[in-house]
Amino acid sequence: MRRGLAAAVVVAALTISATACSGGSSGSDTSGPVTITWWDTSDATNEAGTYKGLVADFEKANPAIKVEYVGVPFGDAQTKFQTAAGSKGAPDVLRADVGWTSGFAKAGFLAPLDGPAAAAESAKFKPNLIEQAKYEGKLYGVPQVTDTLALMYNKELFATAGITTAPANWDELKAGLTTVKEKTGVDGFAFNPQSYYAMPFLYGEGTDMVDAERKQITLNSPAAVKGIDTLNSVLAAPGIRKLDTTSNAYANIMDAFNNGKVASIIQGPWENANVFKGAAFKDKNNLGIAALPAGSAGQGAPLGGHNLVAYAGSDAKHQEASQKFIAFMTSAPSQVKAALANGTLPTRDDAYSAEVTANAGIAGYSKLLAGGKPRQALPEYSSLYTPFETQLIKIVSNQEGTEAGLDKAAAEAKKLLPEFSTQ
């Protein structure tokens, strides 16, 4: 999911109604063959092959339906779908980040999925994930994969440094960095300066970017300032890897971790398959997965993932085919197949078979899901990551003070949420 959060701002399009749009085909005839288009935003290298295989399985089981598979880079998909939906050219089905679902639903881009065709087995899904796929009480997505952030660490390097348990708080992590560097010569921790990876520092102080219920922007609250100050203290600790703010930061950090050049990172299960290809994790048991260190108010990590959503502008024939496809792709057998091949976490309890939970990566992350913090039910929520990240990079690069930077981020958030108050 998080190979780079989409930076698009969807608010400008939220007044556009897609209910008047029609998809690639017109008419309501439900007889005869139909071709639907699916935009898949999964990783082209490590995940897409599995989903292409599932498309073939679906077409074999449903010979009257063909699926045009289109791989769309995750970082481009939010803006691309928004543009396509506004100009009557959107795909019938989209693999959407959970943070996009409510915004697209508010804009009228998505068809409700409450009926039996797509969501007949919704009771078998994890309840918090179903709630995260709703907007104003209606279901607009069916969860395909889920995730949360954790501390990924190299057990061998930690053991060499005499660290036998994962750090419980950020002070313990900072102390461990020095020891790892001294004992192994390897950097103890690397941080990816994207806003999503900074969210645990806000949650750890009991706050978020916004309080939707109170209609208040909290990006510059005292708690948020404390959280980012804590992050800065970690980044200043001896033994940390030099901060990378280049466009290749994500790939550079993952390469360093996978090859044993850094001992720990904040990461999600979408990287499981890639990590196990690394030289440092040929023995999969060397990968440690633990809850993130806590702040003064406790531990917190975002609950993420992807929903399959259907375009509201498609005609009746395509709507029906799309719902069948969504049901198939989110079924227990399909989720098991994806989990075994890609190392991703299923969204329904009956997909956690013994074979799936034998995967070290899945077993480690699945234990942390219950503590994941769901996105707030605010259509503009995912757009808030952009102003936060712009200022975060300046703050952690010592180009801006924490309070001043977060004040600027809050001011930009206010433009997205003019009815909200600020601190």
Tab-separated table of C-alpha atoms in Angstrom:
chain	number	residue	atom	x	y	z
A	1	MET	CA	0.000	0.000	0.000
A	2	ARG	CA	2.413	2.611	1.187
A	3	ARG	CA	5.132	2.685	-1.416
A	4	GLY	CA	4.458	6.414	-1.421
A	5	LEU	CA	1.227	7.929	-0.258
A	6	ALA	CA	-0.801	9.542	-3.001
A	7	ALA	CA	-0.423	13.265	-2.628
A	8	ALA	CA	-3.509	14.200	-4.577
A	9	VAL	CA	-6.090	16.439	-2.990
A	10	VAL	CA	-9.562	15.198	-3.774
A	11	VAL	CA	-11.516	17.981	-2.133
A	12	ALA	CA	-11.753	20.077	-5.276
A	13	ALA	CA	-13.745	17.316	-6.903
A	14	LEU	CA	-16.028	16.470	-4.024
A	15	THR	CA	-18.830	18.599	-5.410
A	16	ILE	CA	-18.837	16.700	-8.682
A	17	SER	CA	-21.595	14.118	-8.900
A	18	ALA	CA	-20.874	10.935	-10.755
A	19	THR	CA	-24.410	9.693	-10.483
A	20	ALA	CA	-25.220	11.298	-13.813
A	21	CYS	CA	-22.246	9.639	-15.507
A	22	SER	CA	-22.441	6.450	-17.483
A	23	GLY	CA	-19.627	3.942	-17.810
A	24	GLY	CA	-17.943	2.669	-20.931
A	25	SER	CA	-21.103	0.898	-22.092
A	26	SER	CA	-24.648	2.175	-22.019
A	27	GLY	CA	-28.033	0.561	-21.633
A	28	SER	CA	-29.441	-1.656	-18.915
A	29	ASP	CA	-29.678	-4.969	-20.763
A	30	THR	CA	-28.403	-7.631	-18.382
A	31	SER	CA	-28.164	-10.459	-20.934
A	32	GLY	CA	-25.096	-11.515	-22.885
A	33	PRO	CA	-21.365	-11.255	-22.214
A	34	VAL	CA	-19.873	-8.151	-20.618
A	35	THR	CA	-16.364	-6.787	-20.169
A	36	ILE	CA	-15.511	-4.853	-17.023
A	37	THR	CA	-12.341	-2.877	-16.352
A	38	TRP	CA	-10.395	-3.263	-13.110
A	39	TRP	CA	-7.723	-0.822	-12.019
A	40	ASP	CA	-5.363	-2.720	-9.736
A	41	THR	CA	-3.093	-0.530	-7.589
A	42	SER	CA	-1.058	-3.357	-6.079
A	43	ASP	CA	2.722	-3.557	-6.351
A	44	ALA	CA	3.564	-4.488	-9.943
A	45	THR	CA	6.602	-6.533	-8.937
A	46	ASN	CA	5.551	-8.455	-5.840
A	47	GLU	CA	1.740	-8.600	-5.910
A	48	ALA	CA	0.163	-8.003	-9.316
A	49	GLY	CA	0.965	-11.444	-10.701
A	50	THR	CA	-1.174	-13.055	-8.026
A	51	TYR	CA	-4.143	-10.829	-8.839
A	52	LYS	CA	-3.791	-11.492	-12.566
A	53	GLY	CA	-4.019	-15.181	-11.731
A	54	LEU	CA	-7.177	-14.581	-9.715
A	55	VAL	CA	-8.685	-12.668	-12.645
A	56	ALA	CA	-8.104	-15.727	-14.824
A	57	ASP	CA	-9.768	-17.912	-12.174
A	58	PHE	CA	-12.764	-15.571	-12.096
A	59	GLU	CA	-13.166	-15.572	-15.865
A	60	LYS	CA	-13.023	-19.362	-15.905
A	61	ALA	CA	-15.773	-19.533	-13.266
A	62	ASN	CA	-17.803	-16.775	-14.980
A	63	PRO	CA	-17.438	-17.258	-18.759
A	64	ALA	CA	-19.979	-14.529	-19.526
A	65	ILE	CA	-17.770	-11.896	-17.870
A	66	LYS	CA	-14.388	-10.705	-19.067
A	67	VAL	CA	-12.077	-8.533	-16.978
A	68	GLU	CA	-9.763	-5.987	-18.536
A	69	TYR	CA	-6.893	-5.796	-16.063
A	70	VAL	CA	-5.098	-2.442	-15.822
A	71	GLY	CA	-2.200	-1.928	-13.443
A	72	VAL	CA	-2.158	1.630	-12.097
A	73	PRO	CA	0.692	2.866	-9.876
A	74	PHE	CA	-0.616	3.467	-6.367
A	75	GLY	CA	0.800	6.991	-6.209
A	76	ASP	CA	-1.145	8.020	-9.334
A	77	ALA	CA	-4.413	6.194	-8.782
A	78	GLN	CA	-6.285	8.635	-6.538
A	79	THR	CA	-5.944	11.559	-8.934
A	80	LYS	CA	-6.403	9.396	-12.015
A	81	PHE	CA	-9.656	7.869	-10.769
A	82	GLN	CA	-10.958	11.243	-9.629
A	83	THR	CA	-10.321	12.704	-13.087
A	84	ALA	CA	-11.775	9.699	-14.895
A	85	ALA	CA	-14.900	9.623	-12.743
A	86	GLY	CA	-15.542	13.289	-13.439
A	87	SER	CA	-15.246	12.755	-17.202
A	88	LYS	CA	-17.256	9.517	-17.496
A	89	GLY	CA	-14.226	7.306	-18.088
A	90	ALA	CA	-13.646	5.572	-14.767
A	91	PRO	CA	-13.041	1.820	-14.458
A	92	ASP	CA	-15.882	-0.389	-13.276
A	93	VAL	CA	-13.827	-1.561	-10.275
A	94	LEU	CA	-10.957	0.119	-8.431
A	95	ARG	CA	-8.605	-1.166	-5.756
A	96	ALA	CA	-8.824	1.879	-3.479
A	97	ASP	CA	-6.860	2.776	-0.391
A	98	VAL	CA	-9.201	2.748	2.602
A	99	GLY	CA	-8.579	6.462	3.031
A	100	TRP	CA	-10.028	7.259	-0.396
A	101	THR	CA	-13.321	5.423	-0.026
A	102	SER	CA	-15.327	7.995	1.919
A	103	GLY	CA	-14.149	10.879	-0.279
A	104	PHE	CA	-15.094	9.098	-3.488
A	105	ALA	CA	-18.421	8.080	-1.952
A	106	LYS	CA	-19.200	11.666	-0.927
A	107	ALA	CA	-18.445	12.818	-4.474
A	108	GLY	CA	-20.963	10.302	-5.820
A	109	PHE	CA	-18.301	8.307	-7.656
A	110	LEU	CA	-19.075	4.963	-5.963
A	111	ALA	CA	-22.016	2.590	-6.053
A	112	PRO	CA	-23.330	1.270	-2.714
A	113	LEU	CA	-22.464	-2.391	-2.157
A	114	ASP	CA	-24.923	-3.221	0.614
A	115	GLY	CA	-26.807	-5.747	-1.515
A	116	PRO	CA	-26.113	-9.485	-1.539
A	117	ALA	CA	-24.092	-9.595	-4.766
A	118	ALA	CA	-20.839	-8.101	-3.457
A	119	ALA	CA	-21.316	-8.157	0.301
A	120	ALA	CA	-23.275	-11.328	1.003
A	121	GLU	CA	-20.544	-12.534	3.366
A	122	SER	CA	-19.797	-9.212	5.053
A	123	ALA	CA	-20.426	-10.746	8.474
A	124	LYS	CA	-17.288	-12.860	7.998
A	125	PHE	CA	-15.062	-9.804	7.624
A	126	LYS	CA	-13.397	-8.073	10.541
A	127	PRO	CA	-16.047	-5.613	11.810
A	128	ASN	CA	-13.718	-2.612	12.092
A	129	LEU	CA	-12.710	-3.050	8.446
A	130	ILE	CA	-16.319	-3.141	7.296
A	131	GLU	CA	-17.007	0.044	9.266
A	132	GLN	CA	-13.986	1.663	7.636
A	133	ALA	CA	-15.532	0.892	4.220
A	134	LYS	CA	-18.772	2.740	4.999
A	135	TYR	CA	-19.865	6.323	4.447
A	136	GLU	CA	-23.004	7.743	6.052
A	137	GLY	CA	-24.136	4.254	6.986
A	138	LYS	CA	-23.811	2.686	3.535
A	139	LEU	CA	-21.164	0.191	2.434
A	140	TYR	CA	-19.087	1.479	-0.492
A	141	GLY	CA	-16.199	-0.959	-0.467
A	142	VAL	CA	-15.387	-4.570	0.338
A	143	PRO	CA	-12.036	-4.972	2.176
A	144	GLN	CA	-9.495	-6.915	0.138
A	145	VAL	CA	-6.331	-6.598	2.264
A	146	THR	CA	-5.558	-4.885	5.546
A	147	ASP	CA	-2.430	-3.667	7.260
A	148	THR	CA	-0.933	-1.737	10.139
A	149	LEU	CA	2.509	-0.398	10.933
A	150	ALA	CA	4.965	-2.211	13.186
A	151	LEU	CA	8.606	-2.137	14.181
A	152	MET	CA	10.383	-4.492	11.795
A	153	TYR	CA	13.756	-5.498	13.184
A	154	ASN	CA	16.683	-7.785	12.504
A	155	LYS	CA	16.738	-10.290	15.361
A	156	GLU	CA	20.361	-11.286	14.785
A	157	LEU	CA	21.620	-7.705	14.944
A	158	PHE	CA	19.515	-6.985	18.017
A	159	ALA	CA	20.818	-10.134	19.722
A	160	THR	CA	24.441	-9.225	18.932
A	161	ALA	CA	23.789	-5.892	20.615
A	162	GLY	CA	22.361	-7.699	23.654
A	163	ILE	CA	18.777	-6.577	22.953
A	164	THR	CA	16.454	-9.476	23.696
A	165	THR	CA	13.078	-7.721	23.525
A	166	ALA	CA	11.712	-5.049	21.229
A	167	PRO	CA	11.765	-1.520	22.715
A	168	ALA	CA	8.581	-0.628	24.577
A	169	ASN	CA	8.927	3.136	24.099
A	170	TRP	CA	10.932	5.621	22.046
A	171	ASP	CA	13.476	6.207	24.819
A	172	GLU	CA	14.280	2.496	24.829
A	173	LEU	CA	14.641	2.575	21.056
A	174	LYS	CA	17.050	5.513	21.257
A	175	ALA	CA	19.160	3.710	23.843
A	176	GLY	CA	19.203	0.624	21.644
A	177	LEU	CA	20.411	2.558	18.595
A	178	THR	CA	23.682	3.428	20.259
A	179	THR	CA	24.239	-0.141	21.402
A	180	VAL	CA	23.489	-1.626	17.973
A	181	LYS	CA	25.914	0.771	16.296
A	182	GLU	CA	28.648	0.110	18.850
A	183	LYS	CA	28.280	-3.674	18.809
A	184	THR	CA	27.559	-4.328	15.133
A	185	GLY	CA	28.711	-1.263	13.208
A	186	VAL	CA	25.253	-1.130	11.624
A	187	ASP	CA	22.796	1.763	11.922
A	188	GLY	CA	20.171	0.939	14.520
A	189	PHE	CA	17.113	2.560	12.905
A	190	ALA	CA	16.031	4.331	9.704
A	191	PHE	CA	12.994	6.591	9.329
A	192	ASN	CA	11.045	7.293	6.150
A	193	PRO	CA	9.923	10.963	6.377
A	194	GLN	CA	6.461	10.461	4.913
A	195	SER	CA	3.508	11.669	6.942
A	196	TYR	CA	1.966	8.190	7.213
A	197	TYR	CA	5.054	6.926	9.038
A	198	ALA	CA	4.869	9.855	11.452
A	199	MET	CA	1.303	9.096	12.502
A	200	PRO	CA	2.383	6.777	15.375
A	201	PHE	CA	4.140	9.759	16.978
A	202	LEU	CA	0.827	11.655	17.011
A	203	TYR	CA	-1.152	8.635	18.205
A	204	GLY	CA	1.449	8.026	20.902
A	205	GLU	CA	0.516	11.402	22.400
A	206	GLY	CA	-3.210	10.744	22.115
A	207	THR	CA	-3.891	12.958	19.107
A	208	ASP	CA	-4.446	12.842	15.337
A	209	MET	CA	-4.312	15.267	12.433
A	210	VAL	CA	-7.941	16.185	13.063
A	211	ASP	CA	-10.818	15.521	15.432
A	212	ALA	CA	-13.735	14.946	13.055
A	213	GLU	CA	-16.345	14.664	15.790
A	214	ARG	CA	-15.422	18.035	17.286
A	215	LYS	CA	-14.650	19.561	13.879
A	216	GLN	CA	-11.213	20.603	15.036
A	217	ILE	CA	-7.838	20.539	13.293
A	218	THR	CA	-5.315	19.118	15.747
A	219	LEU	CA	-2.164	19.021	13.609
A	220	ASN	CA	-0.692	21.879	15.641
A	221	SER	CA	-2.052	20.879	19.036
A	222	PRO	CA	0.359	20.693	21.996
A	223	ALA	CA	0.101	16.911	21.825
A	224	ALA	CA	1.027	16.892	18.127
A	225	VAL	CA	3.992	19.192	18.804
A	226	LYS	CA	5.136	16.832	21.543
A	227	GLY	CA	4.826	13.855	19.220
A	228	ILE	CA	6.923	15.403	16.458
A	229	ASP	CA	9.443	16.636	19.005
A	230	THR	CA	9.753	13.010	20.107
A	231	LEU	CA	10.371	12.023	16.492
A	232	ASN	CA	13.065	14.678	16.220
A	233	SER	CA	14.716	13.359	19.373
A	234	VAL	CA	14.845	9.890	17.818
A	235	LEU	CA	16.351	11.297	14.628
A	236	ALA	CA	19.030	13.075	16.663
A	237	ALA	CA	20.041	9.948	18.600
A	238	PRO	CA	23.491	8.387	18.037
A	239	GLY	CA	23.348	5.306	15.864
A	240	ILE	CA	20.484	6.334	13.596
A	241	ARG	CA	20.830	6.168	9.811
A	242	LYS	CA	21.275	9.544	8.132
A	243	LEU	CA	17.871	10.980	7.204
A	244	ASP	CA	17.034	10.471	3.533
A	245	THR	CA	14.613	13.025	2.061
A	246	THR	CA	15.255	12.186	-1.590
A	247	SER	CA	12.597	10.819	-3.919
A	248	ASN	CA	14.243	7.389	-3.534
A	249	ALA	CA	14.102	7.399	0.261
A	250	TYR	CA	11.621	4.543	0.518
A	251	ALA	CA	13.580	2.246	-1.791
A	252	ASN	CA	16.896	3.160	-0.188
A	253	ILE	CA	15.650	2.395	3.315
A	254	MET	CA	14.124	-0.921	2.274
A	255	ASP	CA	17.307	-1.970	0.468
A	256	ALA	CA	19.379	-1.152	3.552
A	257	PHE	CA	17.078	-3.075	5.886
A	258	ASN	CA	16.661	-6.087	3.597
A	259	ASN	CA	20.429	-6.459	3.278
A	260	GLY	CA	21.307	-6.044	6.951
A	261	LYS	CA	22.668	-2.496	6.768
A	262	VAL	CA	20.104	-1.115	9.206
A	263	ALA	CA	18.658	-2.966	12.177
A	264	SER	CA	15.095	-1.640	12.407
A	265	ILE	CA	12.438	0.367	10.561
A	266	ILE	CA	8.767	1.315	10.765
A	267	GLN	CA	6.987	-0.677	8.069
A	268	GLY	CA	3.818	-2.536	7.052
A	269	PRO	CA	3.081	-6.067	5.860
A	270	TRP	CA	2.895	-5.053	2.196
A	271	GLU	CA	6.705	-5.361	2.279
A	272	ASN	CA	6.759	-8.891	3.721
A	273	ALA	CA	7.396	-10.641	0.408
A	274	ASN	CA	10.107	-8.161	-0.528
A	275	VAL	CA	11.836	-8.373	2.862
A	276	PHE	CA	12.055	-12.152	2.694
A	277	LYS	CA	13.925	-11.826	-0.611
A	278	GLY	CA	16.665	-9.844	1.147
A	279	ALA	CA	20.026	-11.311	2.086
A	280	ALA	CA	19.440	-10.607	5.782
A	281	PHE	CA	16.204	-12.603	5.883
A	282	LYS	CA	16.911	-15.776	3.960
A	283	ASP	CA	16.053	-17.294	7.305
A	284	LYS	CA	12.564	-15.858	7.708
A	285	ASN	CA	12.747	-16.368	11.452
A	286	ASN	CA	15.310	-13.559	11.593
A	287	LEU	CA	12.549	-11.001	11.010
A	288	GLY	CA	11.163	-9.492	14.179
A	289	ILE	CA	7.758	-7.791	14.113
A	290	ALA	CA	6.657	-5.868	17.184
A	291	ALA	CA	4.226	-3.163	18.219
A	292	LEU	CA	5.691	0.285	17.660
A	293	PRO	CA	7.298	1.958	20.684
A	294	ALA	CA	4.839	3.953	22.762
A	295	GLY	CA	4.656	7.657	23.434
A	296	SER	CA	3.555	9.198	26.723
A	297	ALA	CA	-0.116	8.407	25.998
A	298	GLY	CA	0.465	4.875	24.728
A	299	GLN	CA	1.092	3.045	21.491
A	300	GLY	CA	-0.737	3.607	18.228
A	301	ALA	CA	-0.441	2.674	14.583
A	302	PRO	CA	-2.738	3.413	11.629
A	303	LEU	CA	-5.054	0.696	10.376
A	304	GLY	CA	-4.866	0.673	6.591
A	305	GLY	CA	-5.505	-1.530	3.610
A	306	HIS	CA	-7.449	-1.566	0.382
A	307	ASN	CA	-11.106	-1.883	-0.540
A	308	LEU	CA	-12.551	-2.948	-3.865
A	309	VAL	CA	-15.059	-0.305	-4.951
A	310	ALA	CA	-17.486	-0.087	-7.879
A	311	TYR	CA	-17.989	2.947	-10.126
A	312	ALA	CA	-21.428	4.510	-9.822
A	313	GLY	CA	-21.447	5.600	-13.473
A	314	SER	CA	-21.369	2.070	-14.912
A	315	ASP	CA	-24.615	0.755	-16.400
A	316	ALA	CA	-26.701	-1.997	-14.813
A	317	LYS	CA	-25.005	-4.829	-16.703
A	318	HIS	CA	-21.546	-3.670	-15.657
A	319	GLN	CA	-22.685	-3.013	-12.092
A	320	GLU	CA	-23.907	-6.591	-11.779
A	321	ALA	CA	-20.702	-8.028	-13.221
A	322	SER	CA	-18.584	-5.761	-11.037
A	323	GLN	CA	-20.295	-6.924	-7.873
A	324	LYS	CA	-19.741	-10.569	-8.811
A	325	PHE	CA	-16.078	-9.793	-9.424
A	326	ILE	CA	-15.701	-7.959	-6.108
A	327	ALA	CA	-17.323	-10.862	-4.250
A	328	PHE	CA	-14.946	-13.331	-5.908
A	329	MET	CA	-11.791	-11.294	-5.307
A	330	THR	CA	-12.624	-10.800	-1.626
A	331	SER	CA	-13.758	-14.388	-1.013
A	332	ALA	CA	-11.916	-16.542	1.501
A	333	PRO	CA	-10.204	-18.728	-1.173
A	334	SER	CA	-9.009	-15.649	-3.077
A	335	GLN	CA	-7.699	-13.996	0.071
A	336	VAL	CA	-5.883	-17.176	1.090
A	337	LYS	CA	-4.226	-17.363	-2.320
A	338	ALA	CA	-3.156	-13.709	-2.138
A	339	ALA	CA	-1.876	-14.057	1.421
A	340	LEU	CA	0.243	-17.116	0.648
A	341	ALA	CA	1.743	-15.563	-2.478
A	342	ASN	CA	2.132	-11.943	-1.394
A	343	GLY	CA	2.409	-12.070	2.389
A	344	THR	CA	-0.534	-9.687	2.763
A	345	LEU	CA	-3.099	-9.805	5.555
A	346	PRO	CA	-6.616	-11.119	4.839
A	347	THR	CA	-9.615	-9.065	5.904
A	348	ARG	CA	-11.880	-11.927	6.918
A	349	ASP	CA	-11.398	-14.375	9.753
A	350	ASP	CA	-12.111	-17.503	7.687
A	351	ALA	CA	-9.102	-16.707	5.454
A	352	TYR	CA	-6.636	-17.105	8.337
A	353	SER	CA	-6.026	-20.779	7.688
A	354	ALA	CA	-3.242	-22.738	9.352
A	355	GLU	CA	-1.174	-22.415	6.185
A	356	VAL	CA	-1.654	-18.635	6.108
A	357	THR	CA	-0.779	-18.109	9.766
A	358	ALA	CA	2.338	-20.261	9.317
A	359	ASN	CA	3.776	-17.327	7.367
A	360	ALA	CA	6.045	-15.498	9.820
A	361	GLY	CA	5.214	-12.073	8.414
A	362	ILE	CA	1.460	-12.580	8.502
A	363	ALA	CA	1.581	-14.129	11.961
A	364	GLY	CA	3.535	-11.179	13.310
A	365	TYR	CA	1.315	-8.451	11.879
A	366	SER	CA	-2.019	-10.161	12.466
A	367	LYS	CA	-1.418	-9.995	16.221
A	368	LEU	CA	-1.176	-6.211	16.001
A	369	LEU	CA	-4.344	-5.536	14.000
A	370	ALA	CA	-6.570	-5.235	17.057
A	371	GLY	CA	-4.525	-2.244	18.213
A	372	GLY	CA	-4.646	-0.481	14.848
A	373	LYS	CA	-6.285	2.943	14.757
A	374	PRO	CA	-8.924	3.259	11.980
A	375	ARG	CA	-9.077	6.317	9.747
A	376	GLN	CA	-11.632	8.842	10.864
A	377	ALA	CA	-14.833	8.889	8.802
A	378	LEU	CA	-13.940	12.140	7.073
A	379	PRO	CA	-13.868	12.325	3.254
A	380	GLU	CA	-11.010	14.834	3.312
A	381	TYR	CA	-8.896	12.853	5.777
A	382	SER	CA	-6.441	11.340	3.298
A	383	SER	CA	-5.860	14.775	1.760
A	384	LEU	CA	-4.515	16.009	5.094
A	385	TYR	CA	-1.398	13.873	4.660
A	386	THR	CA	-0.123	16.266	1.984
A	387	PRO	CA	0.200	19.491	4.028
A	388	PHE	CA	1.420	17.452	6.991
A	389	GLU	CA	4.160	15.803	4.924
A	390	THR	CA	5.269	19.073	3.321
A	391	GLN	CA	5.970	20.578	6.723
A	392	LEU	CA	7.182	17.324	8.302
A	393	ILE	CA	10.096	17.128	5.871
A	394	LYS	CA	11.065	20.713	6.693
A	395	ILE	CA	10.813	20.039	10.433
A	396	VAL	CA	12.895	16.852	10.472
A	397	SER	CA	15.430	18.486	8.131
A	398	ASN	CA	15.837	21.377	10.610
A	399	GLN	CA	14.512	23.881	8.081
A	400	GLU	CA	11.534	24.727	10.277
A	401	GLY	CA	10.746	24.575	13.980
A	402	THR	CA	8.151	22.055	15.114
A	403	GLU	CA	5.524	24.566	16.250
A	404	ALA	CA	5.959	26.861	13.267
A	405	GLY	CA	5.895	23.960	10.807
A	406	LEU	CA	2.795	22.378	12.295
A	407	ASP	CA	1.064	25.764	12.403
A	408	LYS	CA	1.637	26.041	8.654
A	409	ALA	CA	0.369	22.497	8.109
A	410	ALA	CA	-2.752	23.292	10.139
A	411	ALA	CA	-3.333	26.454	8.094
A	412	GLU	CA	-3.255	24.410	4.884
A	413	ALA	CA	-5.567	21.824	6.463
A	414	LYS	CA	-7.970	24.656	7.277
A	415	LYS	CA	-8.273	25.356	3.544
A	416	LEU	CA	-9.461	21.790	3.063
A	417	LEU	CA	-11.774	21.963	6.077
A	418	PRO	CA	-12.925	25.598	6.326
A	419	GLU	CA	-15.684	24.730	8.787
A	420	PHE	CA	-13.181	23.241	11.258
A	421	SER	CA	-11.541	25.243	14.042
A	422	THR	CA	-7.783	25.273	14.639
A	423	GLN	CA	-5.740	25.258	17.827
